[in-house]
Coordinates of N, CA and C in Angstrom, one line a residue:
M16 N -27.1 -5.3 6.6 CA -25.3 -5.6 7.4 C -24.5 -7.2 8.8
A17 N -23.9 -7.1 8.0 CA -23.5 -8.5 8.2 C -22.7 -8.5 9.7
K18 N -22.8 -9.4 10.0 CA -22.2 -9.5 11.4 C -20.8 -9.8 11.8
S19 N -19.9 -9.0 12.5 CA -18.9 -8.5 12.1 C -18.4 -10.7 12.8
T20 N -17.1 -10.8 12.0 CA -16.4 -11.8 12.2 C -15.8 -12.3 13.6
D21 N -15.1 -11.2 14.8 CA -14.2 -10.8 16.0 C -14.8 -12.1 16.9
T22 N -16.7 -12.2 16.7 CA -16.4 -13.0 18.1 C -16.9 -14.2 17.5
R23 N -17.1 -14.6 16.4 CA -17.2 -16.1 16.0 C -16.1 -16.0 14.5
P24 N -14.4 -16.4 14.8 CA -14.1 -16.3 13.9 C -13.8 -17.5 12.4
V25 N -13.3 -17.6 11.8 CA -13.4 -18.3 10.6 C -12.0 -19.6 11.0
I26 N -12.0 -20.8 11.5 CA -11.1 -21.4 12.0 C -11.6 -22.3 10.8
R27 N -9.9 -23.6 10.8 CA -10.2 -24.5 10.2 C -9.4 -25.7 10.4
L28 N -9.8 -26.8 10.3 CA -9.7 -28.4 11.1 C -9.0 -29.1 10.5
R29 N -7.4 -29.2 10.7 CA -6.6 -30.0 10.3 C -6.9 -31.2 11.0
S30 N -6.4 -32.8 9.9 CA -6.9 -34.3 10.2 C -5.4 -34.0 11.1
T31 N -5.4 -35.1 12.3 CA -4.6 -35.9 12.9 C -4.3 -37.1 12.3
A32 N -4.8 -37.9 11.1 CA -4.7 -39.0 10.5 C -3.4 -38.8 9.6
G33 N -2.8 -37.6 8.8 CA -2.1 -37.1 8.2 C -2.5 -37.2 6.8
T34 N -3.9 -37.1 6.5 CA -4.0 -37.4 5.3 C -4.1 -35.8 4.7
G35 N -4.5 -34.7 5.5 CA -4.8 -33.4 4.5 C -5.5 -33.1 4.4
F36 N -6.6 -33.5 5.1 CA -8.3 -33.4 5.2 C -8.2 -32.4 5.9
T37 N -8.6 -31.0 6.0 CA -9.9 -30.3 6.6 C -11.1 -30.2 6.2
Y38 N -11.8 -29.4 7.5 CA -13.5 -29.1 7.4 C -13.1 -26.6 7.5
V39 N -14.0 -26.6 7.3 CA -14.1 -25.2 8.0 C -15.3 -24.7 9.0
T40 N -15.2 -24.2 9.8 CA -16.1 -24.0 10.8 C -15.9 -22.6 11.6
T41 N -16.8 -22.1 12.1 CA -16.5 -20.9 12.6 C -16.5 -21.8 14.2
K42 N -16.7 -20.5 15.4 CA -16.8 -20.7 17.0 C -16.4 -19.6 17.6
N43 N -16.8 -19.7 18.6 CA -16.6 -19.1 19.6 C -15.5 -18.8 20.9
R44 N -15.3 -17.4 20.4 CA -13.8 -16.7 21.1 C -14.5 -16.6 22.5
R45 N -15.3 -16.4 23.1 CA -15.7 -16.6 24.3 C -16.1 -17.8 25.2
N46 N -16.6 -18.9 24.2 CA -16.6 -20.2 24.6 C -15.5 -21.3 25.0
D47 N -14.8 -20.8 24.1 CA -13.3 -22.0 23.5 C -12.2 -20.6 22.9
P48 N -11.6 -20.1 24.2 CA -10.4 -19.7 23.8 C -9.3 -20.2 23.2
D49 N -9.0 -21.3 23.6 CA -7.8 -22.4 23.2 C -8.4 -23.1 22.2
R50 N -7.2 -23.6 21.6 CA -7.7 -24.9 20.5 C -8.4 -25.4 20.2
L51 N -9.9 -25.1 19.3 CA -10.3 -26.3 19.3 C -10.2 -27.9 18.4
V52 N -10.8 -29.5 19.7 CA -10.1 -30.1 18.7 C -11.5 -31.3 18.6
L53 N -11.4 -31.1 17.6 CA -13.1 -32.5 17.6 C -12.6 -33.5 16.6
R54 N -13.8 -34.2 17.1 CA -13.5 -35.6 16.9 C -14.9 -35.8 15.5
K55 N -14.6 -36.0 14.2 CA -14.8 -35.3 12.9 C -14.5 -37.1 12.6
Y56 N -15.1 -37.2 11.0 CA -14.9 -38.2 10.1 C -14.1 -37.2 9.2
D57 N -12.9 -38.4 8.9 CA -12.4 -38.7 7.8 C -12.7 -39.6 6.8
P58 N -12.9 -39.0 5.4 CA -13.1 -39.6 4.2 C -11.9 -40.0 3.5
V59 N -11.0 -39.7 3.8 CA -9.6 -40.3 3.3 C -9.2 -41.0 3.9
A60 N -9.0 -41.3 5.1 CA -8.7 -42.0 5.6 C -10.4 -43.4 6.5
R61 N -10.9 -43.3 5.9 CA -12.2 -43.6 5.8 C -12.7 -44.0 7.6
E62 N -12.6 -42.4 8.5 CA -12.6 -43.5 10.4 C -12.9 -41.8 10.8
H63 N -13.2 -42.2 12.3 CA -13.5 -40.7 12.6 C -11.9 -40.6 13.2
V64 N -11.5 -39.2 13.0 CA -9.8 -39.2 13.9 C -9.9 -37.8 14.6
E65 N -9.3 -37.0 14.9 CA -9.5 -36.0 15.4 C -9.2 -35.1 14.5
F66 N -9.9 -33.8 15.1 CA -9.2 -33.0 14.0 C -8.8 -32.0 14.6
R67 N -7.8 -30.8 14.5 CA -7.6 -29.9 15.6 C -7.4 -28.4 14.4
E68 N -7.4 -27.3 15.9 CA -7.5 -26.3 15.0 C -5.8 -26.0 14.6
E69 N -6.0 -25.3 13.6 CA -4.8 -24.9 12.7 C -5.0 -23.3 12.8
R70 N -3.7 -21.7 13.6 CA -4.0 -20.8 12.2 C -3.5 -20.4 11.8

């Protein structure tokens, strides 16, 4: 049987460079209760930028 998504919800990370590029990942609500911010590669801007969680 599949695990519950209550503890690890699927989130979208949107680029702050304004390109509209997104990553899809899961996060642990217990360890990261606030909105997640990760520095990842944006292929449209061709550089590493901050990606913020959108809800």
